[in-house]
Tab-separated table of C-alpha atoms in Angstrom:
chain	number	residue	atom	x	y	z
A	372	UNK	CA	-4.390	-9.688	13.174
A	373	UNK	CA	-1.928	-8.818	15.942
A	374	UNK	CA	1.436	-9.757	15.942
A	375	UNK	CA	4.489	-9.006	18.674
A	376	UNK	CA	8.049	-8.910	18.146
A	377	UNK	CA	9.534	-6.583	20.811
A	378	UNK	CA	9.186	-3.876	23.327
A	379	UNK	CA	6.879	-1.270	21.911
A	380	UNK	CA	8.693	1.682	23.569
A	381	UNK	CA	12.097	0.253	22.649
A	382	UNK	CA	10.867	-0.573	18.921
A	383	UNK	CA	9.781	3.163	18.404
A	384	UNK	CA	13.097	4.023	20.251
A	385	UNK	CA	15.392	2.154	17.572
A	386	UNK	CA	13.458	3.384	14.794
A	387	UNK	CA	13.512	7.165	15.172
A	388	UNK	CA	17.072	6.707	17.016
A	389	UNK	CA	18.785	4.273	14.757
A	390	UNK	CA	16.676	3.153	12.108
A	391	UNK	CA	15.026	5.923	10.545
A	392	UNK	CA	15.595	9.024	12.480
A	393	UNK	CA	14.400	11.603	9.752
A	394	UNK	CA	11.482	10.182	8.723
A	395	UNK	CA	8.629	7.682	10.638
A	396	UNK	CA	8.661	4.799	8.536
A	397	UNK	CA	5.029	3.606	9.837
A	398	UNK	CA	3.440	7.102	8.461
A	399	UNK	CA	0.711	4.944	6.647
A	400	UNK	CA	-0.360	3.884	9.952
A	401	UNK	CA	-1.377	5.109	12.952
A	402	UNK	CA	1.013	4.779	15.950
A	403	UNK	CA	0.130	3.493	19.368
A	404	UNK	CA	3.628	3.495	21.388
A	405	UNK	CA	2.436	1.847	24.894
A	406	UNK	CA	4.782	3.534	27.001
A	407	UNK	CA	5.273	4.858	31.160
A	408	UNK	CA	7.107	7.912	29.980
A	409	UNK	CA	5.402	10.899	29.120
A	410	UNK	CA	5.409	12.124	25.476
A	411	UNK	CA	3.128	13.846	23.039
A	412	UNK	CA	1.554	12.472	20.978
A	413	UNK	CA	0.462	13.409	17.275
A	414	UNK	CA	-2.412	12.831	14.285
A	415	UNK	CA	-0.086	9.527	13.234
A	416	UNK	CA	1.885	8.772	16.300
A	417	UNK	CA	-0.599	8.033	19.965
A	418	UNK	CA	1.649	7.502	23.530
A	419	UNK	CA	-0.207	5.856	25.897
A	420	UNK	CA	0.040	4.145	29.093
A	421	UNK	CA	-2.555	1.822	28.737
A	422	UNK	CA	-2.256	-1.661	28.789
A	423	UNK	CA	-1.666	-3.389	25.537
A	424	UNK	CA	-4.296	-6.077	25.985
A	425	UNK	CA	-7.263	-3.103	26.923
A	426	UNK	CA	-5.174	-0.813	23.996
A	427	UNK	CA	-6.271	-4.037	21.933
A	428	UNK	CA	-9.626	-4.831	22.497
A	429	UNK	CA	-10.505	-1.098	22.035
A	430	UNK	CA	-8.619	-1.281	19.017
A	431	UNK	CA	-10.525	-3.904	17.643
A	432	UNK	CA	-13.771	-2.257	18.408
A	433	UNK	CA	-13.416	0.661	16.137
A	434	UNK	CA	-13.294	0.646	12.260
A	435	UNK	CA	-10.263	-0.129	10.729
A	436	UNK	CA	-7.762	-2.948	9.398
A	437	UNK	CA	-5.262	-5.100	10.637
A	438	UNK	CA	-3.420	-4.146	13.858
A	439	UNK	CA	0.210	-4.674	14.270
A	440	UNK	CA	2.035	-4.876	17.747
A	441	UNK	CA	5.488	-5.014	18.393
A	442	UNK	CA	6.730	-6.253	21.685
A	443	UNK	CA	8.414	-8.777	23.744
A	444	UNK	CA	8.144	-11.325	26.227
A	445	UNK	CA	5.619	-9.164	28.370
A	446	UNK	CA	3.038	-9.060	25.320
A	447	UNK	CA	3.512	-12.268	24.068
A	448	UNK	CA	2.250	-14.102	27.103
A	449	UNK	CA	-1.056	-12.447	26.389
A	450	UNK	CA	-2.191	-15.015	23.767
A	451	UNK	CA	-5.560	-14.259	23.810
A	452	UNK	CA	-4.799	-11.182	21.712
A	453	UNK	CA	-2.584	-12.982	19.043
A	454	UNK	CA	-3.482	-13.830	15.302
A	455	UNK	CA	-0.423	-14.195	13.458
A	456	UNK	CA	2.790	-14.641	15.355
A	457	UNK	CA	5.787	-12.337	13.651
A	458	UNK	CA	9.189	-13.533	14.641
A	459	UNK	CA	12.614	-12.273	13.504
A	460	UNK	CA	15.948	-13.787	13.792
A	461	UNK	CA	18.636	-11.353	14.913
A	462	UNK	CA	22.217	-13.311	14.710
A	463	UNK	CA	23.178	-12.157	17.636
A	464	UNK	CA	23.879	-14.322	20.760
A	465	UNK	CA	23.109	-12.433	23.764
A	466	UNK	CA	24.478	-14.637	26.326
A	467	UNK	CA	21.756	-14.249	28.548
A	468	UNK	CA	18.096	-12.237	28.319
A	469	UNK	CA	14.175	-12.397	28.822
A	470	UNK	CA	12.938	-15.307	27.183
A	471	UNK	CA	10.449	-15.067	24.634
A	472	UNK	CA	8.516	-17.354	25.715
A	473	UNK	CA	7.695	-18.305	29.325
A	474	UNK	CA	6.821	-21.366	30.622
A	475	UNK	CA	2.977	-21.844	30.108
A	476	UNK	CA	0.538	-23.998	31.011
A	477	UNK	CA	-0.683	-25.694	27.768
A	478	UNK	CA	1.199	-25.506	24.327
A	479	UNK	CA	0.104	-23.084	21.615
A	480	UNK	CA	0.351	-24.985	18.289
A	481	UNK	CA	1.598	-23.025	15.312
A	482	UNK	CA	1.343	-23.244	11.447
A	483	UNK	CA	3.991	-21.447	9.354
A	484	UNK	CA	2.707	-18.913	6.971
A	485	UNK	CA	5.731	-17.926	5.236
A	486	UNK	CA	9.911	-17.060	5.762
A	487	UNK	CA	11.330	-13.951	4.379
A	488	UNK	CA	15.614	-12.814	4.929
A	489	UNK	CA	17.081	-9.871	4.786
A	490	UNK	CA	20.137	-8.166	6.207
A	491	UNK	CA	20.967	-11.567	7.745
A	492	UNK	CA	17.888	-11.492	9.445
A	493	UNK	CA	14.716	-14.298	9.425
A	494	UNK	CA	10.908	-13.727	9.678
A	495	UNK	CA	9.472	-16.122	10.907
A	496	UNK	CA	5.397	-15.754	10.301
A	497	UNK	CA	2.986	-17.896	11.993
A	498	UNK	CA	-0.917	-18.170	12.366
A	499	UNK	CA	-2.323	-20.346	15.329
A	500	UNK	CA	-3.835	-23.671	14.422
């Protein structure tokens, strides 16, 4: 399954800036940050440059389990590479942003999965129909 929530760069930003700076959360994983600035990469964390869609079909080539994408409004718009939709609820009005969700040509119909909270936050998980 593949599911976005935000920017990848600026999700691994928060998490080893604000989140969890001593200690990668995602070490049972391994890391694909799609990113334009240079960084190194190492055995549990992969920069690249690539494109998330060709990052995903590649991805979903080789042996392995789920894969799990974070990112915004940019990934989100390519549906094609979607499972499970992942949303969380930040209370936090922004006053103005990037919408989520763009104005598309035909509706994508959703099915809820499940709702967890936590630290006044809501995931919102869905699975197309």
């Amino acid at each position: 399954d593949v599911a976005p929530s935000r920017g990848l760069g600026d999700v691994y930003k928060e998490v080893v800036t604000e989140l969890s700076p001593n200690e990668w959360v995602y070490n049972d994983f391994t890391t694909y940050v799609v990113t334009h600035n240079q960084k190194t990469s190492s055995d549990k964390i992969n920069f690249t440059n690539e494109s998330s869609v060709d990052l995903v079909k590649k991805l979903r080539e080789e042996s392995g389990k789920d894969i799990w994408i974070c990112g915004g409004a940019t990934l989100i718009q390519q549906e094609d590479i979607i499972d499970c939709y992942y949303i969380t609820v930040i209370p936090t009005i922004l006053g103005s942003g990037i919408r989520l969700f763009e104005k598309t040509d035909h509706e994508i119909k959703l099915r809820l999965l499940k709702t967890q909270s936590y630290n006044g936050m809501t995931d919102l998980i869905y699975t197309k129909r």
